Amino acid sequence: MEILFLLIPLGTVLLAAAAFVLVWAVRSGQYDDLDEIARRMPDDEPD
């Protein structure tokens, strides 16, 4: 029972951190163009 006093706050903190990282990634444009890298990688040959 005592472990719940540790695991519940720890889980809440980890969930909040994951939500913060997701919101930051979306707002900074990390997910704006998911197809560009797929098109660019085959053309990434050295000249």
CSV table of C-alpha atoms in Angstrom, one decimal:
chain,number,residue,atom,x,y,z
A,1,MET,CA,0.0,0.0,0.0
A,2,GLU,CA,2.9,2.4,0.7
A,3,ILE,CA,4.2,1.9,-2.8
A,4,LEU,CA,1.1,3.6,-4.1
A,5,PHE,CA,2.1,6.8,-2.4
A,6,LEU,CA,5.2,6.7,-4.6
A,7,LEU,CA,3.9,5.3,-7.8
A,8,ILE,CA,0.8,7.6,-8.2
A,9,PRO,CA,2.7,10.9,-8.0
A,10,LEU,CA,5.5,9.5,-10.1
A,11,GLY,CA,3.1,8.4,-12.8
A,12,THR,CA,1.4,11.7,-12.7
A,13,VAL,CA,4.7,13.6,-13.1
A,14,LEU,CA,5.7,11.3,-16.0
A,15,LEU,CA,2.4,11.8,-17.7
A,16,ALA,CA,2.6,15.6,-17.3
A,17,ALA,CA,6.1,15.5,-18.7
A,18,ALA,CA,5.0,13.5,-21.7
A,19,ALA,CA,2.1,15.8,-22.3
A,20,PHE,CA,4.4,18.8,-22.1
A,21,VAL,CA,6.9,17.3,-24.6
A,22,LEU,CA,4.0,16.5,-27.0
A,23,VAL,CA,2.5,20.0,-26.8
A,24,TRP,CA,6.0,21.5,-27.4
A,25,ALA,CA,6.7,19.3,-30.4
A,26,VAL,CA,3.3,20.1,-32.0
A,27,ARG,CA,3.7,23.9,-31.4
A,28,SER,CA,7.3,24.0,-32.7
A,29,GLY,CA,6.3,22.4,-36.0
A,30,GLN,CA,7.8,19.0,-35.6
A,31,TYR,CA,4.8,17.3,-37.1
A,32,ASP,CA,4.0,19.8,-39.9
A,33,ASP,CA,5.5,18.0,-42.9
A,34,LEU,CA,6.0,14.3,-42.3
A,35,ASP,CA,6.4,13.5,-46.0
A,36,GLU,CA,9.3,15.8,-46.8
A,37,ILE,CA,11.9,13.7,-45.1
A,38,ALA,CA,10.6,10.6,-47.0
A,39,ARG,CA,11.1,12.5,-50.3
A,40,ARG,CA,14.4,14.0,-49.4
A,41,MET,CA,16.2,11.0,-48.2
A,42,PRO,CA,16.5,9.2,-51.6
A,43,ASP,CA,17.9,12.4,-53.1
A,44,ASP,CA,20.5,12.7,-50.4
A,45,GLU,CA,23.4,11.3,-52.4
A,46,PRO,CA,26.8,13.0,-52.3
A,47,ASP,CA,27.7,14.9,-55.5
